[in-house]
Short mmCIF file of C-alpha atoms in Angstrom, two decimals:
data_model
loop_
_atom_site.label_atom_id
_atom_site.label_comp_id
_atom_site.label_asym_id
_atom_site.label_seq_id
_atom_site.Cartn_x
_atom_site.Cartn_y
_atom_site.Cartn_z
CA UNK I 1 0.00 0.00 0.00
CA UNK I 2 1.48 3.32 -0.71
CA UNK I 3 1.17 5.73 1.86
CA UNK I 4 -0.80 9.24 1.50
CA UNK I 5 2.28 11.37 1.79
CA UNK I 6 4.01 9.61 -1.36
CA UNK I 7 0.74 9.87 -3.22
CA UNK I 8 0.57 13.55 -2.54
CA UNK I 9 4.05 13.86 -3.59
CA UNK I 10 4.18 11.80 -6.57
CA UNK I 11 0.80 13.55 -7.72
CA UNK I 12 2.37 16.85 -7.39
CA UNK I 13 5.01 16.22 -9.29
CA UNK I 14 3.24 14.92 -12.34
CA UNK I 15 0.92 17.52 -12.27
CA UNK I 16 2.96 20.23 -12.11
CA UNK I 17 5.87 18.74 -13.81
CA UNK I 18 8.44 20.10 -12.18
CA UNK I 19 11.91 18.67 -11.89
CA UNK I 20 13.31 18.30 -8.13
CA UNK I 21 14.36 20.84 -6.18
CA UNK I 22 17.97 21.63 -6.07
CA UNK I 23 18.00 21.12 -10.69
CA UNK I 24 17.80 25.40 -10.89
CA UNK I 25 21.93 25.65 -11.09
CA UNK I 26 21.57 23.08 -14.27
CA UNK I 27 19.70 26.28 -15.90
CA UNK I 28 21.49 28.13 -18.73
CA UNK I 29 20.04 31.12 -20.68
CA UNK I 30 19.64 30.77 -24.47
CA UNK I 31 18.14 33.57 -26.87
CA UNK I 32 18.93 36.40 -24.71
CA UNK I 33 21.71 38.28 -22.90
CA UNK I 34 21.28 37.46 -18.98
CA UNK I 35 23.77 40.38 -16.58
CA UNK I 36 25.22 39.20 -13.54
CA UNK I 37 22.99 41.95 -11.74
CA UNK I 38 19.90 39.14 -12.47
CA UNK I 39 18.12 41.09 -15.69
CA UNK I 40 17.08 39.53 -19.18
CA UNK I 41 16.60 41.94 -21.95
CA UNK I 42 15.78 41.06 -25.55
CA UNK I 43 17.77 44.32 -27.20
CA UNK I 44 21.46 43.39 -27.59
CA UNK I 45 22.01 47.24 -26.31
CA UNK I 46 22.10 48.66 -23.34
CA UNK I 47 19.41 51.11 -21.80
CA UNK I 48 15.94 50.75 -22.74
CA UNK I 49 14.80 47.60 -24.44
CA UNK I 50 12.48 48.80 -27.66
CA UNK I 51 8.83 47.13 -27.60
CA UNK I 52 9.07 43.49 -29.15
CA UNK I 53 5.59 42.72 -28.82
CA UNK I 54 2.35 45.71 -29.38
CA UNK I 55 -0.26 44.62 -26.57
CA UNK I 56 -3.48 46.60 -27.75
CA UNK I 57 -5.04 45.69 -24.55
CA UNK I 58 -4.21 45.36 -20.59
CA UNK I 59 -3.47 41.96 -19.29
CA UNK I 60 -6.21 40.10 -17.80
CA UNK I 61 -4.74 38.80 -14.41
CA UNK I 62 -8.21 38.23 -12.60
CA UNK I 63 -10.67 39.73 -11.27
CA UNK I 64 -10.40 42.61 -8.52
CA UNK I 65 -13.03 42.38 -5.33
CA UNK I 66 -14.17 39.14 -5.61
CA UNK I 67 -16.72 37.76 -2.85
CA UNK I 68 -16.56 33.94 -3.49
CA UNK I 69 -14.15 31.15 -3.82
CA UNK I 70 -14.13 28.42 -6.17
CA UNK I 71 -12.28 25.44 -3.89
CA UNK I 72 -11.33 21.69 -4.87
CA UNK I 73 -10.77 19.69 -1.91
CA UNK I 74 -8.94 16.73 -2.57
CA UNK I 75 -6.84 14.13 0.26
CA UNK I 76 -6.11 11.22 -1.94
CA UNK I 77 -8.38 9.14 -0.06
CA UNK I 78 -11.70 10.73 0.15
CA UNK I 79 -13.19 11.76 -3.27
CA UNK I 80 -12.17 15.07 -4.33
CA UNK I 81 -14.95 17.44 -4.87
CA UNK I 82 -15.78 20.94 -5.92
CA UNK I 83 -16.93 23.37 -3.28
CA UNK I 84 -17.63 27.43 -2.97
CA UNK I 85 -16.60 29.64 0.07
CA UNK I 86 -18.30 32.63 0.61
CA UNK I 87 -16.29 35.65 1.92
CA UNK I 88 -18.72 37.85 3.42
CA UNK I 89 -20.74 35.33 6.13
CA UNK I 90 -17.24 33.09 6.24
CA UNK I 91 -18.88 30.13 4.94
CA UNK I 92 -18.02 26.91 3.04
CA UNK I 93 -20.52 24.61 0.77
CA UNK I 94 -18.50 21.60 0.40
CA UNK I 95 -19.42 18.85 -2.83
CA UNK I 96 -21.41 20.27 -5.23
CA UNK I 97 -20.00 18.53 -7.67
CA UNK I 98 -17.03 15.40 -8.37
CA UNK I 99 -13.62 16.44 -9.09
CA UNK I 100 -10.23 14.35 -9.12
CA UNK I 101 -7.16 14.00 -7.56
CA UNK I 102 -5.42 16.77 -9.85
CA UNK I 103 -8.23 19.43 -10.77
CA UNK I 104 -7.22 22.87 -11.41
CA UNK I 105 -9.71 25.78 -12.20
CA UNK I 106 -10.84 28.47 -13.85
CA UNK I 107 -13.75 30.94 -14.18
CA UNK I 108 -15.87 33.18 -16.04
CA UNK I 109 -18.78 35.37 -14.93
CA UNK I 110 -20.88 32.57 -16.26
CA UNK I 111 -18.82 29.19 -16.15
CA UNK I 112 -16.54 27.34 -13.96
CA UNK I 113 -14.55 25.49 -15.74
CA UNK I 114 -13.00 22.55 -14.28
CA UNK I 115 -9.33 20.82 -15.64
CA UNK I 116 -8.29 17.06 -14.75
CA UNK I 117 -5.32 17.11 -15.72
CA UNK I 118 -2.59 14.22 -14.67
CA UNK I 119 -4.03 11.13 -16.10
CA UNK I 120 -7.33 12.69 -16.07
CA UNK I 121 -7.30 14.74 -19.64
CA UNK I 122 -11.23 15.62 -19.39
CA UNK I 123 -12.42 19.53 -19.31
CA UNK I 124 -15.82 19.90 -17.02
CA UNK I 125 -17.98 22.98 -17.52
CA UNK I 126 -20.22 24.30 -14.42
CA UNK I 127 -22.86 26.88 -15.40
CA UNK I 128 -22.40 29.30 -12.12
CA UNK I 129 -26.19 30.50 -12.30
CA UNK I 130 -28.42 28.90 -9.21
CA UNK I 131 -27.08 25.31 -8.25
CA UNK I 132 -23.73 25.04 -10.05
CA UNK I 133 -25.83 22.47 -11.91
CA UNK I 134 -22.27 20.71 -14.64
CA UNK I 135 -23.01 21.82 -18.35
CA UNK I 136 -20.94 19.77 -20.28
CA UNK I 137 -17.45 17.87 -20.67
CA UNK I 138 -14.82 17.05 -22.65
CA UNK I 139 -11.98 14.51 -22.90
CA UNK I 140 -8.54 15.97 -23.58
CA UNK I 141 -7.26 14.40 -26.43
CA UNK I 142 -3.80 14.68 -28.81
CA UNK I 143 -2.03 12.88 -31.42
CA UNK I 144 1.38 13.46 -29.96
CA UNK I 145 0.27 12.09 -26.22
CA UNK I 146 -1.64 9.22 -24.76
CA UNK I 147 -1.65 11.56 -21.70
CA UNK I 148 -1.56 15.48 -22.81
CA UNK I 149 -2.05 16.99 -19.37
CA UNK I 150 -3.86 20.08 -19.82
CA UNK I 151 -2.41 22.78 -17.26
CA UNK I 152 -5.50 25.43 -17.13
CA UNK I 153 -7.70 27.21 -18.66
CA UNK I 154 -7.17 31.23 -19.35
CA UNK I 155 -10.28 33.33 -20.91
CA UNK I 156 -9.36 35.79 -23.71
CA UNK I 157 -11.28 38.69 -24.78
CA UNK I 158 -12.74 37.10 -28.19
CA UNK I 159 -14.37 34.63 -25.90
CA UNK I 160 -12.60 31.71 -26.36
CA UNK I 161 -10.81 29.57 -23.70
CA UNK I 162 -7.20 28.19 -24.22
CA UNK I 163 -5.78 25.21 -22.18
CA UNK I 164 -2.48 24.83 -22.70
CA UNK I 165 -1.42 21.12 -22.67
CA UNK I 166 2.11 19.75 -21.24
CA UNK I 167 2.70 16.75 -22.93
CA UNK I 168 1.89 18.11 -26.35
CA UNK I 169 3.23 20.74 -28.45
CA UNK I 170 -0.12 22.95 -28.37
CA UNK I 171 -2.53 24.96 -26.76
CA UNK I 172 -5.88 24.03 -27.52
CA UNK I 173 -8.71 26.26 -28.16
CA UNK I 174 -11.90 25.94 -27.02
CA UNK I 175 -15.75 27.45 -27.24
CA UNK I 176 -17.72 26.68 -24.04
CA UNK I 177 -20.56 28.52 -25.46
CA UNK I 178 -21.43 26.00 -28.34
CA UNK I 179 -24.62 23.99 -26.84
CA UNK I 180 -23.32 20.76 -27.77
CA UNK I 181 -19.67 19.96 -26.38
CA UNK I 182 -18.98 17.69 -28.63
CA UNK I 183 -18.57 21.30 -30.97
CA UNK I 184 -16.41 22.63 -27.77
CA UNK I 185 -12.68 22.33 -29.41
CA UNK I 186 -12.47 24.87 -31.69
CA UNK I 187 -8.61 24.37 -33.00
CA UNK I 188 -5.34 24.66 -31.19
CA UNK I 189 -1.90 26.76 -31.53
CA UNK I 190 1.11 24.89 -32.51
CA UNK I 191 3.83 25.08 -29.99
CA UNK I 192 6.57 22.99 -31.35
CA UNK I 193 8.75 26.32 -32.82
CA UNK I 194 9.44 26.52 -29.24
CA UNK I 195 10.14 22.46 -28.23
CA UNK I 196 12.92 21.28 -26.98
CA UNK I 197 14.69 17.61 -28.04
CA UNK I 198 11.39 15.58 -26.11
CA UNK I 199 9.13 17.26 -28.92
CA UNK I 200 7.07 19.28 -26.07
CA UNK I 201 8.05 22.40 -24.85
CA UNK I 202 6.16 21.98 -21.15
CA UNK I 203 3.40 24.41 -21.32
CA UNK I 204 1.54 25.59 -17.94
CA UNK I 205 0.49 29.01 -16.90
CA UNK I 206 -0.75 31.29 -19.72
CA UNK I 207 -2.30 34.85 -19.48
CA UNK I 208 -4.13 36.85 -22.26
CA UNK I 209 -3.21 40.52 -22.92
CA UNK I 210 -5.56 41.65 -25.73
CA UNK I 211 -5.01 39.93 -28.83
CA UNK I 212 -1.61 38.24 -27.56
CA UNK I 213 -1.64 35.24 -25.31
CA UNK I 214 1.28 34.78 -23.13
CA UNK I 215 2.13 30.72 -22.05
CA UNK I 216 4.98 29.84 -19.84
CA UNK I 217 7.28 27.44 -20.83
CA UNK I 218 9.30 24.75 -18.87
CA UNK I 219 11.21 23.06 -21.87
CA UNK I 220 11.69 19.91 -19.85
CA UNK I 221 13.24 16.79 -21.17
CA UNK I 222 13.01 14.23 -18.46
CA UNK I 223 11.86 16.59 -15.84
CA UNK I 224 15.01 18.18 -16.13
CA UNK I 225 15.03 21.47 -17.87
CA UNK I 226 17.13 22.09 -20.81
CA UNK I 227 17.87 25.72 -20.82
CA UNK I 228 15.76 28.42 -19.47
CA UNK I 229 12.13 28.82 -18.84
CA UNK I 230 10.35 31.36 -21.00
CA UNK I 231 6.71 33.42 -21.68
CA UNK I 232 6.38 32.38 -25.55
CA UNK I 233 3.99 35.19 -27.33
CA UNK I 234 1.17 34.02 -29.40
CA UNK I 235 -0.49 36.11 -31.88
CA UNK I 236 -4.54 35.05 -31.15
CA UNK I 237 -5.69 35.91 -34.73
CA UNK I 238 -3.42 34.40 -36.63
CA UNK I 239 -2.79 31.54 -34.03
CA UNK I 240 1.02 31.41 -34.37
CA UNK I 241 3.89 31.89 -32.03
CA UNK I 242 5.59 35.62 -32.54
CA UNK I 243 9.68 35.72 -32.52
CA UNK I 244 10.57 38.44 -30.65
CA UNK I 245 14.31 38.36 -31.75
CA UNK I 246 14.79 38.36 -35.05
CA UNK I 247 18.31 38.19 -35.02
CA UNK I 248 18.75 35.08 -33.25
CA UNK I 249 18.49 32.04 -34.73
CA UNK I 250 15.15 30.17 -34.28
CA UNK I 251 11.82 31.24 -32.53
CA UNK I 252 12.29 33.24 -29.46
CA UNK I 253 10.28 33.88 -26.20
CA UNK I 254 10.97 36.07 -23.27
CA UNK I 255 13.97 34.16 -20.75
CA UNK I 256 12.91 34.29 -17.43
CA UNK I 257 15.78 34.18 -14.88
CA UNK I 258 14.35 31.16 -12.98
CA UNK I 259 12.49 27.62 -13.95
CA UNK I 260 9.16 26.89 -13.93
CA UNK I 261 6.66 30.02 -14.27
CA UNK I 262 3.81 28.87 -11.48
CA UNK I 263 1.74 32.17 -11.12
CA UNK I 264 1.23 35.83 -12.70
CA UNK I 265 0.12 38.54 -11.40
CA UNK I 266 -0.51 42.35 -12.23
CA UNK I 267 2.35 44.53 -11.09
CA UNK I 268 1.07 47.47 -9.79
CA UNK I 269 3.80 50.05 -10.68
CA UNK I 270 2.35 49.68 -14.25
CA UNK I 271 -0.93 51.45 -14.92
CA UNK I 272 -0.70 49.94 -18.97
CA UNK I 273 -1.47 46.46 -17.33
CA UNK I 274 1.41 45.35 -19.23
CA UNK I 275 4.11 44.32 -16.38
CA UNK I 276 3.48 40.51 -14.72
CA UNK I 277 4.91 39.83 -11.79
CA UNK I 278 5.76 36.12 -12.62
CA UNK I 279 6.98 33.28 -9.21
CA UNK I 280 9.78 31.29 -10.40
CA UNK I 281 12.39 30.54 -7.98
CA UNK I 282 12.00 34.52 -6.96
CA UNK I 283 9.47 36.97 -8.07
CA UNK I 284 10.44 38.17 -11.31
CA UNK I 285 9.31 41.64 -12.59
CA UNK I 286 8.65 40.83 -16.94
CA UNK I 287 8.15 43.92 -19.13
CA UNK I 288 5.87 41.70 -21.53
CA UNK I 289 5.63 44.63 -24.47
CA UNK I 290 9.62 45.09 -24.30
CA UNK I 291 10.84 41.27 -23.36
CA UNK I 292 12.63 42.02 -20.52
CA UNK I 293 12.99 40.42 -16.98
CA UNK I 294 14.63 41.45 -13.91
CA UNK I 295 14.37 40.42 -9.70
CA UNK I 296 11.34 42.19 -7.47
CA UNK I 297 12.01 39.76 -4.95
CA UNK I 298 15.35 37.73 -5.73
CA UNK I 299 16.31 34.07 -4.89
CA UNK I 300 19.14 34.99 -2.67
CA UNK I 301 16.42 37.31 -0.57
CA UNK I 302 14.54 34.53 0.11
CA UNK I 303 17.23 32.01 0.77
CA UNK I 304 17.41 34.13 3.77
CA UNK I 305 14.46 32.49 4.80
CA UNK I 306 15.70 28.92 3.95
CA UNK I 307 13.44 29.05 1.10
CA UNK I 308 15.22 28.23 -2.05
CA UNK I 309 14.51 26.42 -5.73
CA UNK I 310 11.01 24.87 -5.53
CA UNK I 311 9.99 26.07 -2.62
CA UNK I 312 7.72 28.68 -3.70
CA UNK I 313 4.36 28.10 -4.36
CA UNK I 314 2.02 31.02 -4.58
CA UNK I 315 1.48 34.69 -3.84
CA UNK I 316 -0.10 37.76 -3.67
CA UNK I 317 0.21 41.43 -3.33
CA UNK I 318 -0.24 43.34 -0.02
CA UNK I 319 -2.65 45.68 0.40
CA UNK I 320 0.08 48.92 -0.54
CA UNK I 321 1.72 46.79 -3.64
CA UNK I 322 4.67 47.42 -2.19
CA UNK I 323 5.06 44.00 -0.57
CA UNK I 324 3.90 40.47 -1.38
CA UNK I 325 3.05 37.44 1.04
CA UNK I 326 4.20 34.10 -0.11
CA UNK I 327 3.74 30.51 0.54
CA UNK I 328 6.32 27.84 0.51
CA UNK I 329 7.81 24.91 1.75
CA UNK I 330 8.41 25.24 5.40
CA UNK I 331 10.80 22.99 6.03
CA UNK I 332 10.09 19.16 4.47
CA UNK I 333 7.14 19.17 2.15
CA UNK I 334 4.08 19.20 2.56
CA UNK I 335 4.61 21.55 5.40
CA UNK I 336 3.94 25.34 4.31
CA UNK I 337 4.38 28.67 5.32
CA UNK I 338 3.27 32.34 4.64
CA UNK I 339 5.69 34.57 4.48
CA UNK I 340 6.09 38.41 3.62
CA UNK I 341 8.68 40.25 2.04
CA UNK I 342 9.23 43.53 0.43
CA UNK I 343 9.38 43.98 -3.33
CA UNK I 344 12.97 45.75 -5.03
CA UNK I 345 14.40 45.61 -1.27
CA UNK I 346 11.40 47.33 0.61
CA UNK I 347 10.60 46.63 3.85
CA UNK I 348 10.48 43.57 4.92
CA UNK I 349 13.86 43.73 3.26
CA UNK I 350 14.16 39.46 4.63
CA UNK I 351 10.80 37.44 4.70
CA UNK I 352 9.20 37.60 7.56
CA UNK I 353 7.02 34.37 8.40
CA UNK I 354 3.49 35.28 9.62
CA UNK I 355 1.38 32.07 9.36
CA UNK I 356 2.93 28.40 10.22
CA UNK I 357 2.27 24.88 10.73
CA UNK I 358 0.38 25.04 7.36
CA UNK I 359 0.00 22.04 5.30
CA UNK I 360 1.12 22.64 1.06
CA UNK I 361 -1.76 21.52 -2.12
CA UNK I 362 -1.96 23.38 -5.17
CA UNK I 363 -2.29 27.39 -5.21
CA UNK I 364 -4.17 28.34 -2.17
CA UNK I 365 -3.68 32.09 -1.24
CA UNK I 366 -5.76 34.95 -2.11
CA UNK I 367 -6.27 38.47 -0.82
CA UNK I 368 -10.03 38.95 -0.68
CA UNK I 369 -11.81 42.37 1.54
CA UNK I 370 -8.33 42.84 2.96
CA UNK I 371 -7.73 39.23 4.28
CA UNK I 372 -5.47 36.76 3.22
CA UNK I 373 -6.99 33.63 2.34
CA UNK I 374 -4.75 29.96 2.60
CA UNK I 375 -6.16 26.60 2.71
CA UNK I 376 -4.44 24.64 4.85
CA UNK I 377 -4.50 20.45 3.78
CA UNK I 378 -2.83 19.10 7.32
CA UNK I 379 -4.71 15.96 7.89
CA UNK I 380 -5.55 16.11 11.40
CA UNK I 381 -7.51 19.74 10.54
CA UNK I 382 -8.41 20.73 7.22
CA UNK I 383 -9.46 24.24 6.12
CA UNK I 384 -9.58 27.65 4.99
CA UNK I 385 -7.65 29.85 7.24
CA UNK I 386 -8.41 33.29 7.28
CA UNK I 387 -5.47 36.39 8.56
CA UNK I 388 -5.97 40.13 8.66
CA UNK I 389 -2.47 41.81 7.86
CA UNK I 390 -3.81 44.54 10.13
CA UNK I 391 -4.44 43.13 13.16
CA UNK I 392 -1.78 40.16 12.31
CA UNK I 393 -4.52 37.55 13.77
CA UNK I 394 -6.70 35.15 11.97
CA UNK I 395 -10.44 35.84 12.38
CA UNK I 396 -11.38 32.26 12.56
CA UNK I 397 -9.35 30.61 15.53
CA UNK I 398 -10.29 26.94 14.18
CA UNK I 399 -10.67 28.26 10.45
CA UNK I 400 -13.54 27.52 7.87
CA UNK I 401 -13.14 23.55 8.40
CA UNK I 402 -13.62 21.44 5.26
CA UNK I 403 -14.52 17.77 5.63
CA UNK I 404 -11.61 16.59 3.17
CA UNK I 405 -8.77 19.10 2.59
CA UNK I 406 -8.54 22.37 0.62
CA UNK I 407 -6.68 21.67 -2.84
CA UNK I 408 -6.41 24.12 -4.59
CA UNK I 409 -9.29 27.62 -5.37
CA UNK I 410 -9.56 30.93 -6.99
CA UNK I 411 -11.41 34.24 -7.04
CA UNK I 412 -14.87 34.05 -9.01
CA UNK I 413 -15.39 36.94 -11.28
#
């Protein structure tokens, strides 16, 4: 019998696809220029990068005041299932509807969409109106991969969703609003300019800015990567990868500084909407119009910490943008911590730990009506935990308690 620790641990790791900690100093850059002072910048010259990419629109990174949760509970024992917390009366409807042990989400104002992904390959769509009553699915399927893995789901603004898939060259395009679902897949974008040796370039997070969809890139080949990761461009009309260096041989993406692009969000020095802050092994500030890349919150800052390659596994912005809170291993996975630290060397200049004893799934923290909000998936008590920077206390001594524990969840538009 295998126990429930390696099951969560081998599940991670095929679902995110993520080579072990500790592989980071195997990285080497390759398309760009990458300074010792931790920077990538497309333009061979020095000063400021010219635009490589127009963005006719701001980036979509969410939406801003949400009042509800979307949460997967999962425990590799008990069925997973699909709940909804409410933020305002601090409540949690648990099981509305099946989900599996790797489930990731995503949302419209109308849909939830639902994504197996890990040996799952099925897309589930929830119409949000009254009971969260399921609409439709659809199995994942591709010619290069028994197993494709889709990674998400990401809403543009023609309408359509793209799921990018790891196992196979492509992000496929889909149109939830066709009645029969059969009629759902719509096409897909061809990813191999950007492959690496295994054929599959590792596709995972993707975010759409206008007409231009942005999809991170492991390039993997036997979970160990082979260069850098990257944000490939797509053009959305023409459904081709851009090259934003001409000059170098081949098709070229943005170089981030560290592996495996987890989570985006907007920065919020940047009123065009144009500036991600992107969690690799640090927080890296990317310039998406001009390709360019540099440290908000460096490894070696939170190394300080004892938090170092992997570790990292979600965050958000504090209240002032001027800091971010972050969770992350805590010593040996699962165990997970929140942690703050300052962004470009603001104060907290070294993270400061302000929630422990916290137990790691997928992405669980959120800043919703000024409150942090972590799921916590230790055994013994599962739930949603709830902390006011403020007053530095949770509001909830024993948390919103969930029956199986918190996966992963987002904010509902």
């Amino acid at each position: 019998m295998i126990s429930r620790p390696a099951l969560l641990t081998t599940a991670l790791a095929l679902a995110a696809c993520n080579p072990a900690k500790g592989d980071t100093d195997s990285d080497t850059d390759a398309g760009t220029d990458t300074d010792g002072s931790g920077t990538t910048d497309m333009s061979p010259t020095t000063g400021e990068a010219p635009v490589v990419v127009e963005l006719d629109a701001p980036c979509d990174f969410g939406p801003d005041g949400a009042t509800e949760l979307a949460l997967i509970t999962n425990d590799f024992v008990a069925p997973a299932g699909l709940g909804r917390v409410a933020v305002g009366d601090l409540s949690v409807t648990a099981d509305i509807l099946p989900a599996t042990t790797d489930t990731v989400l995503g949302a419209t104002a109308d849909w939830l969409v639902m994504v197996h992904r890990f040996g799952q390959n099925r897309i589930d769509v929830v119409d949000r109106a009254g009971e969260w009553l399921l609409r439709g699915s659809v199995d994942v399927t591709h010619p290069a991969s028994d197993d494709p893995n889709p990674q998400g789901v990401t809403f543009a603004a023609d309408g359509l969703a793209y799921v990018p898939l790891f196992a196979a060259p492509a992000v496929q395009i889909y149109d939830f609003s066709a009645a029969d679902s059969s009629a759902w897949l719509q096409g897909e974008i061809d990813l191999s300019p950007v492959a690496d040796a295994d054929g599959s370039p590792e596709a995972g997070v993707a975010l759409a800015c206008g007409g231009v969809l942005f999809v991170g890139v492991q390039r993997l080949v036997d979970f160990a990567p082979v260069d850098s990761s990257y944000l490939v461009a797509v053009d959305l009309a023409g459904r081709t990868v851009l090259d934003l260096d001409d000059a170098t041989e081949g098709v070229q993406g943005i170089a981030l500084l560290g592996p495996y692009p987890k989570q985006l969000r907007r920065d919020p020095a940047d009123a065009s909407g144009h500036t991600a802050l992107v969690l690799t092994s640090g927080v890296e500030r990317v310039d998406l119009s001009r390709g360019t890349s540099e440290w908000a919150v460096a490894p070696e800052v939170l190394a300080e910490a004892g938090i170092d390659g992997f570790d990292p596994q979600a965050f958000v912005l504090a209240q002032d943008g001027a800091s971010i809170f972050l969770t992350a291993t805590d010593g040996e996975f699962p165990s997970a911590a929140v942690f703050q630290v300052g962004l470009d060397g603001g104060e907290p200049a070294a993270p400061i730990k302000v929630l422990a004893g916290l137990n790691s799934g997928e992405k669980m923290l959120e800043r919703l009506g000024g409150n942090l909000w972590i799921g916590d998936a230790n055994s013994a008590a599962p739930r949603v935990r709830v902390y006011d920077p403020a007053t530095q206390n949770e509001l909830l001594g024993d948390g919103l308690k969930t029956a199986v524990a918190p996966w992963t969840f987002i904010p509902l538009p």
